[in-house]
XYZ file of C-alpha atoms in Angstrom:
734
model
C 0.000 0.000 0.000
C 0.982 3.654 -0.367
C -0.024 6.384 2.074
C 0.431 10.114 1.425
C -0.110 12.960 3.876
C 2.488 15.545 2.729
C -0.083 17.109 0.429
C -3.540 15.689 -0.403
C -4.424 12.778 1.888
C -4.390 9.727 -0.392
C -4.077 5.946 -0.110
C -3.403 3.399 -2.852
C -3.922 -0.360 -2.737
C -1.631 -1.670 -5.501
C -2.500 0.767 -8.340
C -6.055 1.563 -7.193
C -6.689 4.720 -5.182
C -9.054 4.162 -2.273
C -12.095 6.266 -1.409
C -11.382 7.302 2.172
C -14.996 8.043 3.094
C -16.499 10.828 5.145
C -14.458 13.885 6.247
C -14.184 12.769 9.891
C -13.012 9.303 8.873
C -10.420 10.933 6.609
C -9.330 13.158 9.488
C -8.830 10.085 11.684
C -6.670 8.426 9.036
C -4.702 11.663 8.589
C -4.013 11.771 12.328
C -2.843 8.142 12.316
C -0.522 8.886 9.387
C 0.969 11.988 10.999
C 1.729 9.780 14.008
C 2.714 6.756 11.875
C 4.569 4.235 14.005
C 3.311 5.806 17.252
C 0.027 5.111 19.059
C -2.695 7.780 19.046
C -4.868 7.970 22.156
C -8.640 7.930 21.713
C -9.041 11.231 23.554
C -6.545 12.771 21.102
C -8.663 11.472 18.211
C -11.773 13.003 19.758
C -9.925 16.300 20.167
C -9.042 16.368 16.459
C -12.434 15.222 15.155
C -14.539 17.450 17.444
C -12.411 20.449 18.326
C -14.990 22.229 20.480
C -17.879 20.087 21.696
C -17.678 16.325 21.089
C -20.950 14.376 21.237
C -21.652 11.900 24.018
C -21.198 9.055 21.548
C -17.805 10.340 20.299
C -15.799 7.307 21.476
C -18.252 4.875 19.862
C -18.086 6.853 16.629
C -14.280 6.627 16.700
C -14.509 2.842 17.111
C -16.879 2.648 14.122
C -14.501 4.713 12.004
C -11.628 2.441 13.007
C -13.674 -0.572 11.893
C -14.462 1.050 8.560
C -10.804 1.953 7.993
C -9.723 -1.606 8.826
C -12.089 -3.024 6.205
C -10.944 -0.396 3.716
C -7.227 -1.060 4.220
C -7.635 -4.844 4.424
C -10.468 -5.955 2.121
C -11.942 -9.275 3.154
C -11.048 -8.835 6.817
C -13.602 -10.810 8.919
C -15.977 -8.775 11.114
C -14.461 -7.665 14.447
C -11.024 -8.935 13.376
C -8.129 -6.634 14.257
C -6.020 -7.219 11.167
C -2.434 -6.097 10.836
C -2.807 -2.418 9.861
C -4.782 -0.699 12.656
C -3.759 -2.104 16.011
C -5.054 -1.424 19.506
C -2.177 -0.110 21.618
C -2.157 1.270 25.172
C -5.623 2.793 25.099
C -5.306 4.047 21.545
C -4.626 2.969 17.972
C -1.486 2.578 15.907
C -1.171 2.495 12.116
C 1.323 -0.187 11.156
C 3.184 0.743 7.947
C 6.705 0.458 6.592
C 8.929 3.378 5.606
C 8.531 2.690 1.881
C 4.731 2.859 2.243
C 4.373 6.308 3.888
C 5.677 9.540 2.362
C 6.149 11.100 5.814
C 8.383 8.253 6.989
C 10.492 8.495 3.828
C 10.749 12.271 4.291
C 11.978 11.908 7.879
C 14.470 9.169 7.008
C 16.015 11.221 4.187
C 16.113 14.315 6.395
C 18.093 12.372 9.016
C 20.590 11.306 6.361
C 20.944 14.926 5.272
C 21.644 16.018 8.853
C 24.338 13.357 9.204
C 25.961 14.506 5.956
C 26.007 18.114 7.207
C 27.531 17.022 10.509
C 30.328 15.196 8.675
C 31.124 18.105 6.328
C 29.523 16.739 3.134
C 27.170 19.498 1.962
C 26.793 18.070 -1.575
C 25.522 14.771 -0.156
C 23.321 16.657 2.299
C 21.683 18.639 -0.505
C 20.890 15.438 -2.360
C 19.227 13.865 0.682
C 17.338 17.029 1.629
C 16.012 17.583 -1.900
C 14.944 13.933 -2.154
C 13.112 14.348 1.145
C 11.380 17.517 -0.050
C 10.272 15.817 -3.274
C 7.777 13.945 -1.066
C 6.067 17.289 -0.331
C 3.210 18.047 -2.721
C 1.161 20.781 -1.064
C -0.465 21.774 2.227
C -0.245 18.931 4.730
C -3.289 16.599 4.775
C -5.070 18.653 2.135
C -8.701 17.589 1.851
C -9.346 17.285 5.578
C -11.749 19.683 7.330
C -10.053 22.973 8.203
C -10.722 22.430 11.913
C -8.768 19.164 11.840
C -5.849 20.584 9.854
C -5.540 23.411 12.394
C -4.645 20.884 15.125
C -1.077 21.280 16.499
C -0.035 17.865 15.156
C -0.587 18.998 11.580
C 0.861 22.482 12.045
C 3.951 20.948 13.678
C 4.469 18.824 10.576
C 4.363 21.944 8.400
C 7.060 23.500 10.607
C 9.095 20.318 10.107
C 8.898 20.780 6.343
C 9.998 24.409 6.639
C 12.920 23.431 8.864
C 14.163 20.829 6.372
C 13.888 23.409 3.600
C 16.064 25.823 5.574
C 18.686 23.121 6.155
C 18.621 22.276 2.436
C 19.184 25.940 1.549
C 22.127 26.242 3.964
C 23.786 23.144 2.484
C 23.116 24.343 -1.082
C 24.718 27.720 -0.364
C 27.809 25.932 0.940
C 28.273 23.803 -2.185
C 26.920 26.226 -4.808
C 23.873 24.086 -5.751
C 21.152 26.611 -4.907
C 19.228 25.960 -8.141
C 18.201 22.592 -6.664
C 16.424 24.081 -3.652
C 14.810 27.221 -5.085
C 11.439 25.571 -5.931
C 11.111 24.227 -2.372
C 12.190 27.530 -0.849
C 9.408 29.265 -2.751
C 6.942 26.604 -1.622
C 8.026 26.989 2.002
C 7.726 30.779 1.850
C 4.112 30.423 0.716
C 3.474 28.125 3.673
C 5.165 30.413 6.225
C 5.126 33.922 4.675
C 6.325 35.792 7.797
C 9.369 33.582 8.472
C 12.315 35.981 8.111
C 14.962 33.236 8.284
C 13.284 31.469 5.392
C 13.079 34.665 3.361
C 16.766 35.421 4.063
C 17.736 32.060 2.568
C 15.466 32.603 -0.429
C 17.062 36.003 -1.136
C 20.589 34.562 -0.939
C 19.711 31.462 -2.987
C 18.207 33.606 -5.743
C 21.312 35.762 -5.915
C 23.608 32.730 -5.899
C 21.569 31.281 -8.796
C 22.175 34.382 -10.889
C 18.768 35.939 -10.220
C 19.999 39.192 -8.677
C 16.970 41.299 -9.661
C 14.566 38.662 -8.411
C 16.482 38.438 -5.117
C 16.103 42.181 -4.542
C 12.422 42.010 -5.484
C 11.906 39.136 -3.024
C 13.458 41.200 -0.229
C 11.268 44.193 -1.073
C 8.151 42.004 -1.055
C 8.839 40.586 2.401
C 9.858 44.014 3.770
C 6.491 45.389 2.666
C 4.643 42.358 4.053
C 6.281 42.683 7.475
C 5.366 46.363 7.617
C 1.738 45.732 6.637
C 1.108 42.637 8.769
C 3.279 43.230 11.851
C 4.324 46.890 11.649
C 8.033 45.958 11.906
C 11.148 46.274 9.752
C 13.277 43.289 8.632
C 15.429 41.819 11.371
C 19.191 41.378 11.438
C 19.319 38.066 9.516
C 17.136 39.234 6.620
C 18.868 42.628 6.472
C 22.277 40.946 6.338
C 21.139 38.771 3.435
C 19.941 41.873 1.604
C 23.272 43.602 2.181
C 25.202 40.623 0.784
C 23.082 40.727 -2.366
C 23.638 44.482 -2.798
C 27.403 44.028 -2.390
C 27.298 41.089 -4.838
C 28.923 38.827 -2.283
C 26.881 35.934 -3.684
C 27.981 35.833 -7.356
C 26.273 33.354 -9.689
C 27.890 29.957 -9.431
C 27.735 29.201 -13.185
C 27.324 25.746 -14.696
C 27.648 22.910 -12.237
C 30.743 20.701 -12.692
C 29.930 17.305 -14.118
C 27.027 18.495 -16.244
C 29.092 18.375 -19.407
C 31.037 20.999 -21.289
C 29.014 23.632 -23.055
C 29.970 25.954 -25.834
C 30.454 29.542 -24.745
C 27.693 31.911 -25.913
C 28.648 33.787 -29.066
C 29.825 37.278 -28.223
C 29.285 38.742 -31.662
C 25.505 38.698 -31.382
C 25.401 41.486 -28.829
C 24.036 41.540 -25.288
C 21.782 38.669 -24.235
C 18.480 39.488 -22.510
C 17.251 36.886 -20.040
C 13.551 36.302 -20.865
C 10.953 35.527 -18.185
C 7.793 34.960 -20.204
C 5.962 32.191 -18.357
C 2.249 32.873 -17.839
C 0.963 32.758 -14.229
C 0.680 29.343 -12.619
C -2.828 28.136 -11.771
C -3.379 28.491 -8.033
C -5.897 25.624 -8.025
C -3.593 23.076 -9.660
C -3.811 19.628 -8.079
C -3.154 15.975 -8.864
C -1.248 14.698 -11.915
C 1.239 12.924 -9.659
C 2.306 10.323 -12.236
C 2.730 12.935 -14.969
C 4.734 15.246 -12.698
C 6.965 12.339 -11.747
C 7.627 11.594 -15.427
C 8.417 15.238 -16.092
C 10.788 15.290 -13.131
C 12.710 12.323 -14.540
C 12.942 13.975 -17.954
C 14.034 17.320 -16.498
C 16.672 15.648 -14.344
C 18.095 13.926 -17.422
C 18.105 17.288 -19.223
C 20.145 18.871 -16.426
C 22.775 16.160 -16.744
C 22.751 16.075 -20.540
C 25.851 16.882 -22.558
C 24.223 15.820 -25.828
C 21.021 16.897 -27.540
C 18.434 19.190 -25.927
C 15.215 17.646 -24.618
C 11.719 18.013 -26.058
C 8.532 16.865 -24.308
C 5.227 16.660 -26.191
C 2.197 16.856 -23.883
C -0.935 15.873 -25.791
C -4.540 14.918 -25.152
C -8.110 15.899 -25.938
C -9.439 19.431 -25.676
C -10.001 20.484 -22.067
C -7.858 17.732 -20.529
C -5.410 20.208 -18.903
C -2.327 20.157 -21.145
C -1.489 23.849 -20.833
C -2.217 23.858 -17.103
C 0.225 21.000 -16.520
C 2.915 22.486 -18.780
C 2.753 25.929 -17.159
C 2.749 24.450 -13.642
C 5.787 22.298 -14.384
C 7.590 25.168 -16.102
C 7.254 27.225 -12.912
C 8.410 24.260 -10.823
C 11.679 23.921 -12.747
C 12.254 27.486 -14.002
C 15.192 27.924 -11.639
C 17.038 25.071 -13.329
C 17.253 27.204 -16.463
C 19.238 30.275 -15.398
C 19.211 31.824 -18.880
C 15.455 32.295 -18.851
C 12.112 31.004 -20.052
C 10.413 31.642 -23.389
C 6.689 31.179 -23.932
C 4.920 31.180 -27.307
C 1.183 30.757 -27.903
C 1.121 28.949 -31.233
C -2.689 29.276 -31.542
C -2.980 25.938 -33.300
C -6.600 25.540 -32.202
C -7.548 29.113 -31.403
C -11.220 29.763 -32.303
C -10.657 33.421 -33.247
C -7.115 33.715 -34.620
C -5.098 31.865 -37.243
C -2.273 29.592 -36.190
C 1.000 31.445 -35.573
C 3.457 31.253 -38.458
C 6.900 29.903 -37.368
C 8.646 32.995 -38.826
C 6.405 35.278 -36.771
C 7.051 33.180 -33.685
C 10.834 33.300 -34.186
C 10.833 37.077 -34.569
C 9.019 37.396 -31.241
C 11.409 34.968 -29.530
C 14.488 36.740 -30.881
C 13.136 40.084 -29.675
C 12.611 38.562 -26.221
C 16.244 37.415 -26.269
C 17.450 40.962 -26.913
C 17.772 41.097 -30.709
C 16.529 44.363 -32.274
C 13.640 43.784 -34.715
C 15.392 45.774 -37.434
C 17.921 43.805 -39.389
C 16.417 40.379 -38.660
C 16.634 38.032 -41.660
C 13.493 37.331 -43.651
C 13.747 33.602 -44.361
C 12.629 30.926 -41.912
C 15.955 29.051 -42.059
C 17.987 32.204 -41.349
C 15.747 33.150 -38.415
C 15.996 29.630 -36.967
C 19.784 29.664 -37.374
C 20.112 32.996 -35.593
C 17.840 31.775 -32.788
C 19.929 28.662 -32.234
C 23.204 30.608 -32.341
C 21.835 32.946 -29.677
C 20.925 30.007 -27.414
C 24.229 28.191 -27.922
C 25.839 27.387 -24.580
C 22.793 28.561 -22.614
C 20.186 26.758 -20.558
C 16.725 28.003 -21.529
C 13.252 26.553 -21.021
C 10.955 26.990 -24.048
C 7.184 26.497 -23.649
C 5.403 26.113 -27.008
C 1.678 25.993 -26.302
C -1.120 24.737 -28.573
C 0.837 23.474 -31.568
C -0.996 22.344 -34.668
C 1.668 20.096 -36.236
C 5.357 19.213 -36.140
C 6.184 21.621 -38.972
C 5.059 24.562 -36.857
C 7.229 23.429 -33.924
C 10.533 22.218 -35.402
C 12.067 25.637 -36.226
C 11.340 26.807 -32.658
C 13.162 24.000 -30.853
C 16.481 24.939 -29.205
C 19.590 23.022 -30.282
C 21.762 23.681 -27.217
C 22.336 20.825 -24.713
C 20.695 21.553 -21.385
C 17.684 23.326 -22.919
C 14.182 21.954 -22.421
C 11.228 22.456 -24.779
C 7.684 21.724 -23.532
C 5.190 21.405 -26.401
C 1.430 21.053 -25.929
C -0.952 19.972 -28.669
C -4.282 18.275 -29.253
C -2.579 16.345 -32.052
C -0.178 13.495 -31.450
C 2.722 15.160 -33.357
C 4.122 11.753 -34.394
C 6.865 13.455 -36.434
C 8.391 14.935 -33.273
C 8.041 11.657 -31.381
C 9.807 9.829 -34.202
C 12.639 12.390 -33.913
C 13.220 11.531 -30.264
C 10.808 13.783 -28.358
C 9.325 12.372 -25.177
C 5.545 11.862 -25.350
C 3.379 12.507 -22.290
C -0.245 11.674 -23.044
C -2.821 13.076 -20.631
C -5.811 11.002 -19.605
C -8.701 12.021 -17.377
C -7.796 12.704 -13.736
C -8.893 10.136 -11.174
C -12.150 10.684 -9.323
C -10.137 11.692 -6.250
C -8.078 14.229 -8.213
C -11.238 15.582 -9.814
C -12.797 15.997 -6.369
C -9.664 17.765 -5.097
C -9.675 20.094 -8.114
C -13.339 20.938 -7.546
C -12.722 21.507 -3.835
C -9.815 23.880 -4.541
C -12.066 25.957 -6.782
C -15.278 26.058 -4.742
C -13.875 25.505 -1.227
C -13.578 22.329 0.829
C -16.307 23.399 3.238
C -18.877 23.750 0.478
C -17.918 20.415 -1.035
C -17.906 18.624 2.326
C -21.391 19.965 3.089
C -22.857 18.164 0.050
C -20.536 15.262 -0.825
C -23.153 13.325 -2.816
C -24.068 16.307 -4.988
C -20.366 17.032 -5.531
C -19.860 13.424 -6.593
C -22.727 13.692 -9.052
C -21.279 16.910 -10.520
C -17.936 15.177 -11.058
C -19.681 12.222 -12.689
C -21.797 14.407 -14.988
C -18.684 16.385 -15.977
C -17.102 13.030 -16.795
C -14.031 14.215 -14.847
C -12.986 16.494 -17.716
C -10.987 19.390 -16.166
C -12.486 21.967 -18.551
C -16.045 20.902 -17.694
C -15.240 20.933 -13.973
C -13.775 24.443 -14.261
C -16.878 25.709 -16.095
C -19.245 24.243 -13.513
C -17.053 25.447 -10.628
C -17.282 28.990 -11.991
C -21.075 28.655 -11.966
C -21.001 27.370 -8.383
C -18.834 30.297 -7.274
C -21.080 32.808 -9.019
C -24.089 31.382 -7.167
C -22.950 31.222 -3.535
C -26.524 30.762 -2.269
C -27.310 27.818 -4.572
C -26.875 24.321 -3.099
C -24.646 21.981 -5.078
C -27.667 19.738 -5.526
C -29.304 22.445 -7.647
C -26.220 22.717 -9.866
C -26.149 18.926 -10.202
C -29.826 18.967 -11.195
C -29.065 21.512 -13.948
C -26.394 19.221 -15.341
C -28.668 16.210 -15.043
C -31.483 17.936 -16.896
C -29.192 18.977 -19.753
C -27.920 15.485 -20.543
C -27.689 14.973 -24.272
C -26.567 18.581 -24.742
C -23.475 20.666 -24.009
C -25.544 23.677 -22.968
C -24.563 23.186 -19.317
C -20.886 23.562 -20.275
C -21.199 26.785 -22.250
C -19.814 30.223 -21.419
C -20.230 33.758 -22.639
C -18.102 36.881 -22.864
C -14.869 34.975 -23.453
C -15.495 32.416 -20.691
C -14.496 28.799 -21.186
C -16.895 26.862 -23.393
C -16.712 23.099 -23.972
C -18.601 23.208 -27.278
C -16.271 25.900 -28.653
C -13.200 23.979 -27.470
C -14.338 20.777 -29.171
C -15.303 22.684 -32.319
C -11.710 23.903 -32.740
C -10.551 20.286 -33.033
C -13.441 19.333 -35.299
C -12.803 22.184 -37.751
C -9.271 20.880 -38.379
C -10.580 17.557 -39.717
C -10.782 16.556 -43.362
C -14.412 16.306 -44.594
C -14.486 12.492 -44.606
C -13.046 12.308 -41.066
C -15.510 14.958 -39.872
C -18.429 12.966 -41.307
C -17.260 9.759 -39.649
C -16.838 11.565 -36.316
C -20.433 12.807 -36.506
C -21.826 9.395 -37.401
C -19.944 7.654 -34.599
C -22.426 9.232 -32.184
C -25.130 6.987 -33.670
C -23.377 3.899 -32.353
C -24.995 2.947 -29.023
C -22.054 1.203 -27.376
C -19.054 2.528 -25.457
C -16.667 1.470 -28.219
C -16.714 0.097 -31.728
C -14.565 -1.759 -34.219
C -13.199 -0.608 -37.560
C -15.811 -2.740 -39.323
C -18.660 -1.133 -37.350
C -17.335 2.327 -38.209
C -17.066 1.328 -41.851
C -20.692 0.163 -41.794
C -21.877 3.407 -40.211
C -20.204 5.575 -42.831
C -20.599 3.209 -45.816
C -16.832 3.077 -46.311
C -14.315 0.333 -47.044
C -12.734 -0.974 -43.854
C -9.293 0.243 -44.983
C -10.574 3.804 -45.426
C -12.417 3.701 -42.084
C -9.213 2.581 -40.363
C -7.271 5.515 -41.822
C -9.989 7.993 -40.809
C -10.155 6.568 -37.291
C -6.392 7.033 -37.126
C -6.823 10.713 -37.988
C -9.501 11.072 -35.307
C -7.256 9.321 -32.777
C -4.323 11.611 -33.647
C -6.648 14.580 -32.990
C -7.733 12.944 -29.703
C -11.375 12.941 -30.752
C -11.398 9.159 -30.317
C -9.052 6.792 -28.491
C -7.927 3.342 -29.573
C -8.147 1.899 -26.061
C -7.567 -1.676 -27.257
C -6.250 -3.008 -30.588
C -8.922 -2.279 -33.183
C -11.451 -0.869 -30.690
C -12.180 2.856 -30.545
C -13.984 4.926 -27.952
C -14.623 8.618 -27.236
C -15.151 10.716 -24.134
C -18.857 11.013 -23.300
C -18.913 14.792 -23.800
C -17.299 14.361 -27.217
C -20.050 11.864 -28.074
C -22.630 14.478 -27.108
C -20.820 17.025 -29.280
C -20.793 14.585 -32.208
C -24.518 13.943 -31.699
C -25.215 17.685 -31.864
C -23.184 17.898 -35.067
C -24.933 15.024 -36.794
C -28.322 16.523 -35.944
C -27.186 19.791 -37.526
C -25.285 18.492 -40.582
C -26.703 15.078 -41.495
C -30.290 14.707 -42.688
C -32.721 12.334 -40.944
C -32.507 10.101 -44.021
C -28.718 9.915 -43.767
C -28.854 9.163 -40.051
C -31.497 6.476 -40.552
C -29.439 4.897 -43.328
C -26.344 4.866 -41.105
C -28.292 3.180 -38.295
C -29.681 0.630 -40.725
C -26.192 -0.167 -42.032
C -24.974 -0.624 -38.462
C -27.995 -2.808 -37.741
C -27.277 -4.975 -40.764
C -23.617 -5.213 -39.759
C -24.576 -6.222 -36.202
C -27.014 -8.802 -37.529
C -24.220 -10.441 -39.442
C -21.923 -10.572 -36.414
C -21.558 -13.789 -34.457
C -22.982 -13.001 -31.009
C -22.314 -15.458 -28.219
C -25.585 -16.550 -26.587
C -26.274 -19.643 -24.563
C -29.107 -19.161 -22.056
C -32.589 -20.586 -22.844
C -35.436 -18.170 -23.446
C -37.096 -17.202 -20.154
C -40.553 -15.878 -19.330
C -39.757 -13.304 -16.651
C -42.512 -10.710 -17.090
C -40.866 -7.724 -18.693
C -37.402 -9.221 -18.278
C -35.713 -11.176 -21.038
C -32.781 -13.526 -21.169
C -30.226 -14.100 -23.919
C -31.704 -16.834 -26.081
C -30.064 -19.719 -27.845
C -30.645 -19.754 -31.615
C -33.147 -22.664 -31.652
C -35.343 -21.114 -28.949
C -35.215 -17.716 -30.636
C -36.019 -19.201 -34.034
C -39.017 -21.009 -32.588
C -40.337 -17.854 -30.920
C -39.731 -15.619 -33.919
C -41.252 -18.068 -36.371
C -44.628 -17.348 -34.776
C -44.282 -13.569 -34.389
C -44.003 -10.810 -36.953
C -41.649 -7.838 -36.770
C -44.616 -5.649 -35.870
C -45.437 -7.961 -32.976
C -41.868 -7.680 -31.737
C -42.226 -3.877 -31.743
C -45.528 -4.186 -29.929
C -43.777 -6.471 -27.450
C -41.212 -3.724 -26.774
C -43.997 -1.193 -26.323
C -46.096 -3.321 -23.993
C -43.191 -4.941 -22.129
C -45.465 -7.949 -21.540
C -43.264 -10.770 -22.790
C -39.574 -11.396 -23.396
C -37.828 -10.512 -26.619
C -35.444 -13.071 -28.076
C -31.999 -11.574 -28.296
C -30.117 -13.521 -30.950
C -29.559 -11.911 -34.370
C -29.732 -15.291 -36.088
C -33.470 -15.788 -35.755
C -36.123 -14.771 -38.287
C -39.594 -13.353 -37.671
C -42.716 -14.918 -39.079
C -42.849 -12.182 -41.733
C -39.249 -12.808 -42.792
C -37.686 -9.956 -40.823
C -34.610 -10.555 -38.697
C -34.868 -10.731 -34.922
C -32.257 -8.415 -33.445
C -30.715 -8.168 -30.008
C -31.858 -5.316 -27.734
C -28.647 -3.521 -28.619
C -29.256 -3.646 -32.357
C -32.917 -2.801 -31.744
C -31.623 0.386 -30.118
C -29.499 1.128 -33.187
C -32.684 1.094 -35.246
C -34.950 2.811 -32.751
C -33.133 4.743 -30.009
C -36.297 5.204 -27.986
C -36.066 1.546 -26.920
C -32.943 0.273 -25.285
C -31.830 -2.015 -22.463
C -31.608 -0.070 -19.229
C -31.156 -2.744 -16.593
C -28.799 -5.676 -16.636
C -28.470 -8.297 -13.953
C -27.018 -11.765 -14.497
C -28.059 -11.933 -18.112
C -31.418 -10.146 -17.826
C -32.302 -6.844 -19.457
C -35.328 -4.582 -19.015
C -36.740 -2.441 -21.820
C -37.917 1.081 -21.067
C -38.947 3.913 -23.323
C -36.704 6.352 -21.408
C -33.475 4.356 -21.841
C -30.422 6.225 -23.102
C -27.128 5.430 -24.772
C -25.527 5.502 -21.311
C -27.761 2.578 -20.334
C -26.539 0.617 -23.321
C -22.935 1.415 -22.385
C -23.625 0.049 -18.915
C -25.044 -3.128 -20.469
C -22.024 -3.431 -22.705
C -19.637 -3.304 -19.765
C -21.617 -6.141 -18.162
C -20.807 -8.469 -21.028
C -22.560 -7.539 -24.304
C -20.398 -7.104 -27.400
C -21.094 -5.964 -30.926
């Protein structure tokens, strides 16, 4: 198992993240984790869970929570069994976990190693241990717990522990000239403890030692103003001394770190170099993406040690998945590793209002940011790219290229100097860049827990905790898409008096439409975001995308897509490949394609607008004929279960259908009096084929299976495509 408390409170069993239950139960687990390896007394638990006035039954409630946590952490544990995780100990409870399972235990172990290295005069080793320890820190301690619980001294003491380790890391880094390694954590610690003068003094000196003299002076001025406003005092001796050292330039930039490979000296003939700082603001409500951030950390670490080619990372995924948010957040996290600056270019590959940025125009803007006067710049693309790469030679620069349309737009903008990092975001796969050695980082939907944390950061944990079921329904109806969650969160914030249940009801009532995810006046809009991807498609691919919404299942094969669009299978495969490259569909298994639910809704809106009823009917009929020719696996005998029906074997279905016409089968669906045979091999008395409930839906969407239980399905006139998807996951295949 894996337990995390140095940030959002999270627990994994193998690769599955656990739902930790109600806020008070989560608070109890957080307390046990903060005290991991030490017993927690019951009265201490009561003090954390009910800070002011505990109920009479508080102790019994604690025991119930302990029982629930035991069953959660050890599935299959017999009732009243103690298990091996949560143990009774001296009038309290103890969480039994190993160091490799708990981030806090790893943090403390690495911190101890760092202290020993400092004591034995090895600051370089100390910095490595301290920074590894601080990599376990991912945000406010026990984020997601009620504010009253997180205010308890046990949690605040842990935050002070993090700050203390950060200060020790900064001291060791200043001794061995490796301050660029600790700057991100120093900034994080300052946000946690903004009035800590010792911490600010180290930040000011570390910035100066990293070559960021102007930023160091600005940091001092910011804290001086904050101290005056909040406490009415001037900076103390330690902070003032740090400021004086910066002014006297007693902390000169350390330059490239030995062992990172030789780099060519910057060309002097190109004139003075301007250090750019163009990153857009980081999103204050960023959360989750742990696996992706870990991958980016590995790539960035390899870039820092590289003496060969520069590094390029392509972050791609569907519209609204959070590509730019992740790229900007990571760029801020590692900006200090690139002392020669950060460039940012909006390539406008999928901008709804402006054309995509021409590479020559982009290069002119980047060269201007690097200090080149606009006059005298060459006119050809190759000459501009050559000048750009000469200017970056021997430098370490981070380049963020956002919203690229294709590899041709990106290639001229990539730095050629070792030690540079280029982050590229795109809705397209950019296979040309991947083939050239770029790292691909594909974004999928966040987990339900990450989606809940993101929603809580936007609307407030108190509001979410007050209506957990409604919040869960909102996340489900948004299908965990970050863009949809952000749009709905904005609506929640703008309506502070509305209960979340009312917002959830609005989403529920708009199913089948994207109206609930629309914005005005420049606000985010899901339909507009999807439309930007759709407009880039070739006409044949656009038509196939629209028609895919007529398929009732959660995924489909190449042959089913070919039937829908009346295309050869080879052509359908190529078009599906184009849709997959644009992240409008996903090939989640070999030969099987699916799309996000909101994209299916978008496609359904498009086919209603662009394809005539005759065309849609013909597509459904082709799919129906294709399904009828598919070998379905059925084995159960026909049952008479009222309005329930069972999958029928071919002989039973043939016998039933031989005595009933197609019209009678429709009447059967309307009346729901008797079972429908479900094999496609049977024939009605009038010669018509007898289709499964799924293929019946393809012909007439108003009738579809909506309940499935051990082989039974129920027909209702209100059934939706979602019901059919549910049936499909329970075992039906097309």
